[in-house]
Amino acid sequence: ELCKLMEEAHVSLKDIRNGRVIVSSYRMFTIAQRSMQVKHIVMEQDEGFQSYVNDFHKERDDLFLRDGFAILRDYQKEGVKWLCDLRRYGFHGILADDMGLGKTLQVIAYLEVVTRTHPSLVICPASLVYNWEDEVKKFTKGFKALSVCGNRLERAEMLSHYEEYDLLILEDGAQGFGG
C-alpha cells in the first residue's frame, strides 16, 4: 500500500525526512485523496496541509470581471475562475473544449484580471492571430496586444519592443526570432 501511494504521488525516499514527507504542492492532492483510501497506513496531515487542500476546493465568488465581460456564460466564468485558482496556487493548466465555446474570450478575461510583470504570450495557428488581436480590442480597455507576424527580421524588430505590450500573439510554427 505504501509503495503504491508513493508511486502515485511521485514520492521518492529522498522526499522523506525525519518521518515527514516533503512534496511539491501539486502532489498534496493525490496524497490527500489516497490517504482516505488506505487501510494500513496512518498519516498525520498538519493544519497547513489540510488548509491548503480544502481551500483549493472551496467555491469562490470573488472574481471581478468588468461589464464588458457580462456576455460570458456561467461555464465560461467558471473557466476564468479555474485559471485564476491555478495561478494562485502556482499551477498551470490547459483550457480545452470544443471549438466555438469561447476559450479565447475566457483567456482574455483572465489576462485582464491577473497582475503581470511581463507580457503574456499566446501561440496560435496563423489563421487565428488577427482574430485574437480583434477580440482583445473588442473586449478590453487599454490592453495592448501585438500580433507578431512577418519575416524573421520583422518579427525580431517587433519583439525588441515587447515590454510595451500586455499580450504578444504569435503564430504557431514561426521560427527564427533572432535576438
Tab-separated table of N, CA and C in Angstrom:
chain	number	residue	atom	x	y	z
A	1	GLU	N	0.819	-1.189	0.000
A	1	GLU	CA	0.000	0.000	0.000
A	1	GLU	C	0.869	1.262	0.000
A	2	LEU	N	1.910	1.244	0.788
A	2	LEU	CA	2.810	2.398	0.857
A	2	LEU	C	3.538	2.607	-0.465
A	3	CYS	N	4.008	1.520	-1.054
A	3	CYS	CA	4.709	1.630	-2.348
A	3	CYS	C	3.777	2.193	-3.422
A	4	LYS	N	2.530	1.727	-3.417
A	4	LYS	CA	1.560	2.204	-4.404
A	4	LYS	C	1.280	3.703	-4.198
A	5	LEU	N	1.091	4.102	-2.943
A	5	LEU	CA	0.858	5.512	-2.641
A	5	LEU	C	2.037	6.369	-3.066
A	6	MET	N	3.236	5.930	-2.742
A	6	MET	CA	4.435	6.694	-3.108
A	6	MET	C	4.567	6.805	-4.616
A	7	GLU	N	4.254	5.739	-5.328
A	7	GLU	CA	4.339	5.758	-6.785
A	7	GLU	C	3.309	6.722	-7.383
A	8	GLU	N	2.062	6.648	-6.902
A	8	GLU	CA	1.003	7.516	-7.430
A	8	GLU	C	1.268	8.986	-7.146
A	9	ALA	N	1.868	9.269	-5.997
A	9	ALA	CA	2.136	10.659	-5.620
A	9	ALA	C	3.530	11.109	-6.043
A	10	HIS	N	4.248	10.246	-6.737
A	10	HIS	CA	5.614	10.542	-7.190
A	10	HIS	C	6.508	10.959	-6.021
A	11	VAL	N	6.410	10.197	-4.938
A	11	VAL	CA	7.228	10.433	-3.753
A	11	VAL	C	8.367	9.424	-3.757
A	12	SER	N	9.585	9.915	-3.590
A	12	SER	CA	10.735	9.020	-3.509
A	12	SER	C	11.280	9.039	-2.086
A	13	LEU	N	12.204	8.168	-1.806
A	13	LEU	CA	12.788	8.099	-0.461
A	13	LEU	C	13.471	9.414	-0.088
A	14	LYS	N	14.009	10.129	-1.057
A	14	LYS	CA	14.674	11.405	-0.752
A	14	LYS	C	13.664	12.488	-0.330
A	15	ASP	N	12.358	12.242	-0.582
A	15	ASP	CA	11.320	13.186	-0.161
A	15	ASP	C	10.915	12.979	1.298
A	16	ILE	N	11.413	11.926	1.922
A	16	ILE	CA	11.058	11.621	3.304
A	16	ILE	C	12.223	12.018	4.197
A	17	ARG	N	11.941	12.945	5.121
A	17	ARG	CA	12.971	13.446	6.037
A	17	ARG	C	12.414	13.474	7.457
A	18	ASN	N	13.086	12.800	8.352
A	18	ASN	CA	12.682	12.781	9.769
A	18	ASN	C	11.219	12.380	9.956
A	19	GLY	N	10.776	11.384	9.187
A	19	GLY	CA	9.414	10.892	9.334
A	19	GLY	C	8.360	11.760	8.671
A	20	ARG	N	8.779	12.795	7.976
A	20	ARG	CA	7.847	13.691	7.283
A	20	ARG	C	8.085	13.584	5.778
A	21	VAL	N	7.008	13.695	5.032
A	21	VAL	CA	7.106	13.678	3.572
A	21	VAL	C	7.085	15.123	3.092
A	22	ILE	N	8.117	15.501	2.361
A	22	ILE	CA	8.228	16.846	1.796
A	22	ILE	C	7.937	16.717	0.299
A	23	VAL	N	6.837	17.326	-0.144
A	23	VAL	CA	6.445	17.182	-1.546
A	23	VAL	C	6.063	18.532	-2.138
A	24	SER	N	6.060	18.587	-3.450
A	24	SER	CA	5.578	19.769	-4.172
A	24	SER	C	4.084	19.898	-3.940
A	25	SER	N	3.589	21.110	-4.036
A	25	SER	CA	2.180	21.369	-3.719
A	25	SER	C	1.220	20.561	-4.585
A	26	TYR	N	1.535	20.352	-5.848
A	26	TYR	CA	0.601	19.618	-6.699
A	26	TYR	C	0.456	18.167	-6.270
A	27	ARG	N	1.442	17.613	-5.583
A	27	ARG	CA	1.363	16.232	-5.115
A	27	ARG	C	0.460	16.094	-3.893
A	28	MET	N	0.217	17.184	-3.201
A	28	MET	CA	-0.588	17.142	-1.984
A	28	MET	C	-1.999	16.629	-2.242
A	29	PHE	N	-2.543	16.903	-3.396
A	29	PHE	CA	-3.910	16.500	-3.694
A	29	PHE	C	-4.022	14.988	-3.867
A	30	THR	N	-3.033	14.381	-4.497
A	30	THR	CA	-3.017	12.926	-4.622
A	30	THR	C	-2.889	12.286	-3.254
A	31	ILE	N	-1.995	12.807	-2.438
A	31	ILE	CA	-1.798	12.257	-1.099
A	31	ILE	C	-3.069	12.414	-0.264
A	32	ALA	N	-3.711	13.577	-0.330
A	32	ALA	CA	-4.941	13.807	0.437
A	32	ALA	C	-6.035	12.827	0.014
A	33	GLN	N	-6.186	12.639	-1.280
A	33	GLN	CA	-7.224	11.730	-1.781
A	33	GLN	C	-6.921	10.290	-1.385
A	34	ARG	N	-5.698	9.877	-1.594
A	34	ARG	CA	-5.323	8.489	-1.290
A	34	ARG	C	-5.300	8.217	0.205
A	35	SER	N	-5.052	9.225	1.040
A	35	SER	CA	-4.990	8.997	2.485
A	35	SER	C	-6.340	8.532	3.027
A	36	MET	N	-7.407	8.872	2.328
A	36	MET	CA	-8.736	8.434	2.756
A	36	MET	C	-9.024	7.002	2.316
A	37	GLN	N	-8.209	6.466	1.420
A	37	GLN	CA	-8.468	5.138	0.871
A	37	GLN	C	-7.569	4.051	1.452
A	38	VAL	N	-6.450	4.441	2.047
A	38	VAL	CA	-5.520	3.432	2.566
A	38	VAL	C	-6.045	2.852	3.878
A	39	LYS	N	-5.737	1.575	4.114
A	39	LYS	CA	-6.240	0.905	5.308
A	39	LYS	C	-5.140	0.644	6.330
A	40	HIS	N	-3.933	0.454	5.876
A	40	HIS	CA	-2.866	0.002	6.765
A	40	HIS	C	-1.776	1.044	6.996
A	41	ILE	N	-2.060	2.289	6.600
A	41	ILE	CA	-1.080	3.355	6.777
A	41	ILE	C	-1.742	4.468	7.579
A	42	VAL	N	-1.064	4.938	8.581
A	42	VAL	CA	-1.563	6.053	9.365
A	42	VAL	C	-0.791	7.301	8.930
A	43	MET	N	-1.518	8.294	8.450
A	43	MET	CA	-0.883	9.537	8.013
A	43	MET	C	-1.433	10.688	8.832
A	44	GLU	N	-0.545	11.480	9.329
A	44	GLU	CA	-0.945	12.711	10.003
A	44	GLU	C	-0.683	13.866	9.044
A	45	GLN	N	-1.705	14.658	8.870
A	45	GLN	CA	-1.579	15.804	7.978
A	45	GLN	C	-1.689	17.056	8.828
A	46	ASP	N	-0.659	17.891	8.767
A	46	ASP	CA	-0.694	19.087	9.611
A	46	ASP	C	-1.765	20.068	9.129
A	47	GLU	N	-2.031	21.060	9.942
A	47	GLU	CA	-3.090	22.022	9.663
A	47	GLU	C	-2.866	22.752	8.335
A	48	GLY	N	-1.612	23.074	8.041
A	48	GLY	CA	-1.302	23.756	6.790
A	48	GLY	C	-1.652	22.909	5.578
A	49	PHE	N	-1.374	21.618	5.675
A	49	PHE	CA	-1.692	20.689	4.587
A	49	PHE	C	-3.197	20.671	4.350
A	50	GLN	N	-3.963	20.450	5.415
A	50	GLN	CA	-5.416	20.374	5.298
A	50	GLN	C	-6.007	21.687	4.790
A	51	SER	N	-5.510	22.789	5.303
A	51	SER	CA	-5.993	24.098	4.897
A	51	SER	C	-5.748	24.323	3.410
A	52	TYR	N	-4.554	23.966	2.950
A	52	TYR	CA	-4.172	24.136	1.555
A	52	TYR	C	-5.113	23.348	0.641
A	53	VAL	N	-5.320	22.084	0.963
A	53	VAL	CA	-6.163	21.216	0.136
A	53	VAL	C	-7.618	21.676	0.181
A	54	ASN	N	-8.121	21.978	1.364
A	54	ASN	CA	-9.520	22.396	1.496
A	54	ASN	C	-9.778	23.731	0.811
A	55	ASP	N	-8.842	24.668	0.940
A	55	ASP	CA	-9.007	25.991	0.337
A	55	ASP	C	-9.074	25.899	-1.179
A	56	PHE	N	-8.303	25.011	-1.759
A	56	PHE	CA	-8.295	24.868	-3.213
A	56	PHE	C	-9.666	24.444	-3.731
A	57	HIS	N	-10.350	23.613	-2.986
A	57	HIS	CA	-11.641	23.088	-3.433
A	57	HIS	C	-12.822	23.952	-3.023
A	58	LYS	N	-12.562	25.031	-2.327
A	58	LYS	CA	-13.638	25.915	-1.855
A	58	LYS	C	-14.228	26.695	-3.030
A	59	GLU	N	-15.536	26.805	-3.040
A	59	GLU	CA	-16.233	27.583	-4.074
A	59	GLU	C	-15.924	29.065	-3.891
A	60	ARG	N	-15.614	29.763	-4.978
A	60	ARG	CA	-15.271	31.173	-4.894
A	60	ARG	C	-16.231	32.010	-5.726
A	61	ASP	N	-16.567	33.151	-5.157
A	61	ASP	CA	-17.393	34.108	-5.888
A	61	ASP	C	-16.699	35.461	-5.946
A	62	ASP	N	-15.385	35.481	-5.750
A	62	ASP	CA	-14.665	36.744	-5.642
A	62	ASP	C	-14.028	37.203	-6.948
A	63	LEU	N	-14.470	36.649	-8.063
A	63	LEU	CA	-13.916	37.044	-9.349
A	63	LEU	C	-14.628	38.294	-9.838
A	64	PHE	N	-13.859	39.343	-10.080
A	64	PHE	CA	-14.432	40.584	-10.586
A	64	PHE	C	-14.112	40.708	-12.064
A	65	LEU	N	-15.147	40.741	-12.874
A	65	LEU	CA	-14.993	40.952	-14.311
A	65	LEU	C	-15.704	42.241	-14.686
A	66	ARG	N	-15.048	43.022	-15.524
A	66	ARG	CA	-15.672	44.263	-15.999
A	66	ARG	C	-16.983	43.969	-16.718
A	67	ASP	N	-17.793	45.002	-16.857
A	67	ASP	CA	-19.084	44.869	-17.540
A	67	ASP	C	-18.925	44.342	-18.964
A	68	GLY	N	-17.792	44.615	-19.578
A	68	GLY	CA	-17.549	44.152	-20.939
A	68	GLY	C	-17.547	42.638	-21.059
A	69	PHE	N	-17.389	41.961	-19.926
A	69	PHE	CA	-17.376	40.502	-19.933
A	69	PHE	C	-18.683	39.913	-19.414
A	70	ALA	N	-19.724	40.745	-19.346
A	70	ALA	CA	-21.027	40.273	-18.884
A	70	ALA	C	-21.596	39.217	-19.829
A	71	ILE	N	-21.093	39.191	-21.054
A	71	ILE	CA	-21.594	38.217	-22.031
A	71	ILE	C	-21.099	36.799	-21.752
A	72	LEU	N	-20.136	36.659	-20.852
A	72	LEU	CA	-19.638	35.318	-20.536
A	72	LEU	C	-20.759	34.469	-19.942
A	73	ARG	N	-20.844	33.250	-20.412
A	73	ARG	CA	-21.814	32.316	-19.838
A	73	ARG	C	-21.249	31.787	-18.521
A	74	ASP	N	-22.094	31.168	-17.721
A	74	ASP	CA	-21.670	30.676	-16.415
A	74	ASP	C	-20.480	29.725	-16.519
A	75	TYR	N	-20.510	28.790	-17.483
A	75	TYR	CA	-19.399	27.848	-17.605
A	75	TYR	C	-18.106	28.562	-18.010
A	76	GLN	N	-18.234	29.669	-18.751
A	76	GLN	CA	-17.049	30.432	-19.124
A	76	GLN	C	-16.483	31.172	-17.916
A	77	LYS	N	-17.368	31.719	-17.073
A	77	LYS	CA	-16.912	32.363	-15.844
A	77	LYS	C	-16.214	31.348	-14.944
A	78	GLU	N	-16.734	30.138	-14.893
A	78	GLU	CA	-16.086	29.082	-14.118
A	78	GLU	C	-14.691	28.783	-14.676
A	79	GLY	N	-14.555	28.821	-16.001
A	79	GLY	CA	-13.251	28.607	-16.625
A	79	GLY	C	-12.263	29.692	-16.224
A	80	VAL	N	-12.712	30.937	-16.172
A	80	VAL	CA	-11.847	32.051	-15.760
A	80	VAL	C	-11.467	31.889	-14.286
A	81	LYS	N	-12.434	31.546	-13.446
A	81	LYS	CA	-12.148	31.308	-12.025
A	81	LYS	C	-11.121	30.187	-11.857
A	82	TRP	N	-11.301	29.134	-12.624
A	82	TRP	CA	-10.390	27.991	-12.551
A	82	TRP	C	-8.974	28.410	-12.914
A	83	LEU	N	-8.828	29.187	-13.977
A	83	LEU	CA	-7.500	29.672	-14.369
A	83	LEU	C	-6.903	30.549	-13.267
A	84	CYS	N	-7.718	31.403	-12.657
A	84	CYS	CA	-7.231	32.253	-11.563
A	84	CYS	C	-6.791	31.405	-10.370
A	85	ASP	N	-7.564	30.374	-10.043
A	85	ASP	CA	-7.184	29.488	-8.936
A	85	ASP	C	-5.879	28.758	-9.232
A	86	LEU	N	-5.737	28.278	-10.446
A	86	LEU	CA	-4.489	27.599	-10.803
A	86	LEU	C	-3.304	28.538	-10.620
A	87	ARG	N	-3.453	29.754	-11.068
A	87	ARG	CA	-2.363	30.735	-10.938
A	87	ARG	C	-2.050	31.016	-9.471
A	88	ARG	N	-3.097	31.181	-8.663
A	88	ARG	CA	-2.915	31.489	-7.247
A	88	ARG	C	-2.107	30.394	-6.542
A	89	TYR	N	-2.269	29.161	-6.981
A	89	TYR	CA	-1.559	28.048	-6.359
A	89	TYR	C	-0.258	27.696	-7.078
A	90	GLY	N	0.092	28.459	-8.091
A	90	GLY	CA	1.337	28.199	-8.803
A	90	GLY	C	1.257	27.028	-9.759
A	91	PHE	N	0.035	26.676	-10.171
A	91	PHE	CA	-0.152	25.565	-11.092
A	91	PHE	C	-0.334	26.105	-12.503
A	92	HIS	N	-0.318	25.196	-13.447
A	92	HIS	CA	-0.568	25.532	-14.847
A	92	HIS	C	-1.667	24.616	-15.351
A	93	GLY	N	-2.345	25.018	-16.378
A	93	GLY	CA	-3.408	24.188	-16.911
A	93	GLY	C	-3.676	24.508	-18.359
A	94	ILE	N	-4.541	23.729	-18.927
A	94	ILE	CA	-4.938	23.904	-20.316
A	94	ILE	C	-6.444	24.077	-20.340
A	95	LEU	N	-6.902	25.112	-20.980
A	95	LEU	CA	-8.323	25.346	-21.148
A	95	LEU	C	-8.698	24.759	-22.502
A	96	ALA	N	-9.448	23.680	-22.485
A	96	ALA	CA	-9.745	22.982	-23.739
A	96	ALA	C	-11.184	22.498	-23.749
A	97	ASP	N	-11.846	22.691	-24.851
A	97	ASP	CA	-13.166	22.128	-25.085
A	97	ASP	C	-13.431	22.227	-26.580
A	98	ASP	N	-14.648	21.989	-26.991
A	98	ASP	CA	-14.977	22.033	-28.412
A	98	ASP	C	-14.769	23.434	-28.975
A	99	MET	N	-14.558	23.500	-30.279
A	99	MET	CA	-14.393	24.797	-30.928
A	99	MET	C	-15.679	25.607	-30.813
A	100	GLY	N	-15.512	26.923	-30.679
A	100	GLY	CA	-16.660	27.811	-30.688
A	100	GLY	C	-17.326	28.005	-29.341
A	101	LEU	N	-16.685	27.571	-28.253
A	101	LEU	CA	-17.299	27.711	-26.937
A	101	LEU	C	-16.679	28.827	-26.107
A	102	GLY	N	-15.855	29.677	-26.729
A	102	GLY	CA	-15.416	30.896	-26.068
A	102	GLY	C	-14.125	30.826	-25.274
A	103	LYS	N	-13.228	29.931	-25.637
A	103	LYS	CA	-11.950	29.854	-24.907
A	103	LYS	C	-11.136	31.131	-25.078
A	104	THR	N	-11.146	31.725	-26.250
A	104	THR	CA	-10.402	32.960	-26.488
A	104	THR	C	-10.885	34.055	-25.541
A	105	LEU	N	-12.183	34.217	-25.441
A	105	LEU	CA	-12.747	35.245	-24.574
A	105	LEU	C	-12.440	34.954	-23.102
A	106	GLN	N	-12.476	33.688	-22.701
A	106	GLN	CA	-12.153	33.326	-21.323
A	106	GLN	C	-10.710	33.695	-20.988
A	107	VAL	N	-9.807	33.407	-21.909
A	107	VAL	CA	-8.405	33.719	-21.673
A	107	VAL	C	-8.189	35.232	-21.635
A	108	ILE	N	-8.845	35.956	-22.503
A	108	ILE	CA	-8.725	37.420	-22.497
A	108	ILE	C	-9.239	37.979	-21.170
A	109	ALA	N	-10.373	37.482	-20.697
A	109	ALA	CA	-10.915	37.927	-19.410
A	109	ALA	C	-9.924	37.599	-18.290
A	110	TYR	N	-9.375	36.418	-18.325
A	110	TYR	CA	-8.383	36.001	-17.321
A	110	TYR	C	-7.164	36.929	-17.350
A	111	LEU	N	-6.637	37.191	-18.543
A	111	LEU	CA	-5.443	38.037	-18.663
A	111	LEU	C	-5.709	39.451	-18.166
A	112	GLU	N	-6.936	39.905	-18.304
A	112	GLU	CA	-7.243	41.253	-17.853
A	112	GLU	C	-7.343	41.343	-16.317
A	113	VAL	N	-7.728	40.261	-15.652
A	113	VAL	CA	-7.895	40.338	-14.197
A	113	VAL	C	-6.632	39.992	-13.407
A	114	VAL	N	-5.653	39.337	-14.038
A	114	VAL	CA	-4.447	38.969	-13.298
A	114	VAL	C	-3.385	40.061	-13.419
A	115	THR	N	-2.573	40.144	-12.392
A	115	THR	CA	-1.466	41.097	-12.395
A	115	THR	C	-0.259	40.417	-13.011
A	116	ARG	N	0.344	41.089	-13.962
A	116	ARG	CA	1.512	40.527	-14.645
A	116	ARG	C	2.666	41.511	-14.566
A	117	THR	N	3.865	40.976	-14.567
A	117	THR	CA	5.038	41.844	-14.620
A	117	THR	C	5.647	41.844	-16.020
A	118	HIS	N	5.226	40.891	-16.845
A	118	HIS	CA	5.718	40.774	-18.223
A	118	HIS	C	4.523	40.504	-19.125
A	119	PRO	N	4.695	40.728	-20.416
A	119	PRO	CA	3.595	40.418	-21.332
A	119	PRO	C	3.280	38.920	-21.312
A	120	SER	N	2.033	38.603	-21.589
A	120	SER	CA	1.629	37.209	-21.757
A	120	SER	C	1.853	36.837	-23.214
A	121	LEU	N	1.915	35.546	-23.470
A	121	LEU	CA	2.178	35.047	-24.821
A	121	LEU	C	1.099	34.065	-25.217
A	122	VAL	N	0.490	34.300	-26.381
A	122	VAL	CA	-0.452	33.357	-26.970
A	122	VAL	C	0.191	32.848	-28.243
A	123	ILE	N	0.232	31.541	-28.375
A	123	ILE	CA	0.713	30.920	-29.607
A	123	ILE	C	-0.487	30.217	-30.223
A	124	CYS	N	-0.801	30.569	-31.444
A	124	CYS	CA	-1.995	30.026	-32.087
A	124	CYS	C	-1.720	29.806	-33.575
A	125	PRO	N	-2.621	29.089	-34.261
A	125	PRO	CA	-2.462	28.933	-35.710
A	125	PRO	C	-2.455	30.303	-36.388
A	126	ALA	N	-1.718	30.409	-37.478
A	126	ALA	CA	-1.607	31.680	-38.205
A	126	ALA	C	-2.986	32.240	-38.564
A	127	SER	N	-3.937	31.365	-38.838
A	127	SER	CA	-5.274	31.813	-39.237
A	127	SER	C	-6.027	32.497	-38.095
A	128	LEU	N	-5.543	32.366	-36.845
A	128	LEU	CA	-6.244	32.955	-35.703
A	128	LEU	C	-5.528	34.150	-35.084
A	129	VAL	N	-4.337	34.492	-35.578
A	129	VAL	CA	-3.562	35.579	-34.978
A	129	VAL	C	-4.363	36.873	-34.949
A	130	TYR	N	-4.901	37.274	-36.081
A	130	TYR	CA	-5.618	38.545	-36.126
A	130	TYR	C	-6.978	38.458	-35.448
A	131	ASN	N	-7.558	37.269	-35.372
A	131	ASN	CA	-8.787	37.079	-34.603
A	131	ASN	C	-8.525	37.379	-33.129
A	132	TRP	N	-7.401	36.885	-32.620
A	132	TRP	CA	-7.031	37.172	-31.229
A	132	TRP	C	-6.896	38.676	-31.013
A	133	GLU	N	-6.190	39.326	-31.927
A	133	GLU	CA	-5.982	40.775	-31.798
A	133	GLU	C	-7.320	41.518	-31.824
A	134	ASP	N	-8.213	41.131	-32.732
A	134	ASP	CA	-9.531	41.767	-32.820
A	134	ASP	C	-10.343	41.558	-31.534
A	135	GLU	N	-10.295	40.349	-30.984
A	135	GLU	CA	-11.045	40.049	-29.757
A	135	GLU	C	-10.497	40.853	-28.569
A	136	VAL	N	-9.186	41.017	-28.506
A	136	VAL	CA	-8.593	41.820	-27.434
A	136	VAL	C	-9.082	43.261	-27.544
A	137	LYS	N	-9.064	43.811	-28.742
A	137	LYS	CA	-9.531	45.194	-28.941
A	137	LYS	C	-11.012	45.337	-28.606
A	138	LYS	N	-11.784	44.342	-28.963
A	138	LYS	CA	-13.225	44.389	-28.773
A	138	LYS	C	-13.622	44.307	-27.297
A	139	PHE	N	-12.916	43.504	-26.515
A	139	PHE	CA	-13.383	43.211	-25.164
A	139	PHE	C	-12.564	43.821	-24.034
A	140	THR	N	-11.465	44.482	-24.335
A	140	THR	CA	-10.658	45.052	-23.254
A	140	THR	C	-10.550	46.560	-23.409
A	141	LYS	N	-10.117	47.179	-22.334
A	141	LYS	CA	-9.883	48.626	-22.359
A	141	LYS	C	-8.425	48.873	-22.004
A	142	GLY	N	-7.678	49.458	-22.894
A	142	GLY	CA	-6.295	49.804	-22.616
A	142	GLY	C	-5.334	48.620	-22.579
A	143	PHE	N	-5.784	47.470	-22.996
A	143	PHE	CA	-4.947	46.272	-23.023
A	143	PHE	C	-4.248	46.252	-24.380
A	144	LYS	N	-2.928	46.262	-24.391
A	144	LYS	CA	-2.186	46.372	-25.651
A	144	LYS	C	-1.711	45.007	-26.118
A	145	ALA	N	-2.150	44.626	-27.309
A	145	ALA	CA	-1.766	43.353	-27.900
A	145	ALA	C	-0.945	43.600	-29.159
A	146	LEU	N	0.013	42.728	-29.401
A	146	LEU	CA	0.847	42.818	-30.593
A	146	LEU	C	0.825	41.486	-31.318
A	147	SER	N	0.400	41.497	-32.574
A	147	SER	CA	0.464	40.311	-33.414
A	147	SER	C	1.850	40.270	-34.041
A	148	VAL	N	2.614	39.261	-33.675
A	148	VAL	CA	3.997	39.150	-34.143
A	148	VAL	C	3.988	38.307	-35.410
A	149	CYS	N	4.012	39.002	-36.551
A	149	CYS	CA	3.922	38.339	-37.856
A	149	CYS	C	4.986	38.916	-38.785
A	150	GLY	N	5.144	38.265	-39.902
A	150	GLY	CA	6.101	38.746	-40.891
A	150	GLY	C	7.307	37.839	-40.980
A	151	ASN	N	8.318	38.345	-41.676
A	151	ASN	CA	9.526	37.538	-41.809
A	151	ASN	C	10.348	37.615	-40.523
A	152	ARG	N	11.455	36.918	-40.507
A	152	ARG	CA	12.281	36.819	-39.300
A	152	ARG	C	12.730	38.184	-38.786
A	153	LEU	N	13.180	39.034	-39.669
A	153	LEU	CA	13.660	40.354	-39.264
A	153	LEU	C	12.521	41.233	-38.750
A	154	GLU	N	11.364	41.153	-39.404
A	154	GLU	CA	10.206	41.934	-38.958
A	154	GLU	C	9.756	41.485	-37.560
A	155	ARG	N	9.724	40.175	-37.342
A	155	ARG	CA	9.333	39.661	-36.027
A	155	ARG	C	10.341	40.068	-34.962
A	156	ALA	N	11.635	40.009	-35.300
A	156	ALA	CA	12.672	40.399	-34.336
A	156	ALA	C	12.523	41.871	-33.957
A	157	GLU	N	12.234	42.716	-34.944
A	157	GLU	CA	12.031	44.142	-34.668
A	157	GLU	C	10.825	44.345	-33.757
A	158	MET	N	9.731	43.667	-34.056
A	158	MET	CA	8.532	43.782	-33.217
A	158	MET	C	8.831	43.348	-31.786
A	159	LEU	N	9.535	42.241	-31.651
A	159	LEU	CA	9.820	41.699	-30.318
A	159	LEU	C	10.822	42.537	-29.540
A	160	SER	N	11.573	43.391	-30.218
A	160	SER	CA	12.528	44.240	-29.492
A	160	SER	C	11.798	45.256	-28.612
A	161	HIS	N	10.504	45.433	-28.840
A	161	HIS	CA	9.687	46.368	-28.049
A	161	HIS	C	8.610	45.625	-27.258
A	162	TYR	N	8.854	44.370	-26.944
A	162	TYR	CA	7.832	43.528	-26.317
A	162	TYR	C	7.309	44.089	-24.995
A	163	GLU	N	8.169	44.784	-24.239
A	163	GLU	CA	7.769	45.253	-22.905
A	163	GLU	C	6.672	46.323	-22.954
A	164	GLU	N	6.400	46.864	-24.131
A	164	GLU	CA	5.348	47.878	-24.272
A	164	GLU	C	3.947	47.267	-24.348
A	165	TYR	N	3.876	45.928	-24.386
A	165	TYR	CA	2.608	45.251	-24.621
A	165	TYR	C	2.193	44.392	-23.436
A	166	ASP	N	0.899	44.150	-23.370
A	166	ASP	CA	0.336	43.246	-22.366
A	166	ASP	C	0.270	41.824	-22.900
A	167	LEU	N	0.148	41.701	-24.220
A	167	LEU	CA	-0.026	40.396	-24.840
A	167	LEU	C	0.703	40.343	-26.176
A	168	LEU	N	1.462	39.283	-26.364
A	168	LEU	CA	2.109	39.010	-27.647
A	168	LEU	C	1.390	37.822	-28.268
A	169	ILE	N	0.997	37.962	-29.519
A	169	ILE	CA	0.276	36.899	-30.220
A	169	ILE	C	1.180	36.416	-31.339
A	170	LEU	N	1.514	35.160	-31.280
A	170	LEU	CA	2.497	34.581	-32.191
A	170	LEU	C	1.898	33.391	-32.903
A	171	GLU	N	2.158	33.304	-34.197
A	171	GLU	CA	1.639	32.154	-34.940
A	171	GLU	C	2.465	30.905	-34.628
A	172	ASP	N	1.768	29.809	-34.475
A	172	ASP	CA	2.404	28.531	-34.224
A	172	ASP	C	3.299	28.186	-35.410
A	173	GLY	N	4.498	27.785	-35.137
A	173	GLY	CA	5.417	27.399	-36.192
A	173	GLY	C	6.327	28.505	-36.669
A	174	ALA	N	6.128	29.742	-36.192
A	174	ALA	CA	7.025	30.828	-36.561
A	174	ALA	C	8.382	30.533	-35.936
A	175	GLN	N	9.415	30.536	-36.755
A	175	GLN	CA	10.733	30.176	-36.248
A	175	GLN	C	11.730	31.289	-36.513
A	176	GLY	N	12.798	31.239	-35.783
A	176	GLY	CA	13.888	32.182	-36.019
A	176	GLY	C	13.549	33.589	-35.625
A	177	PHE	N	13.414	33.836	-34.338
A	177	PHE	CA	13.075	35.181	-33.883
A	177	PHE	C	14.257	36.108	-33.940
A	178	GLY	N	15.432	35.577	-33.810
A	178	GLY	CA	16.605	36.442	-33.741
A	178	GLY	C	16.569	37.234	-32.453
A	179	GLY	N	17.698	37.477	-31.838
A	179	GLY	CA	17.762	38.265	-30.609
A	179	GLY	C	16.905	37.721	-29.580
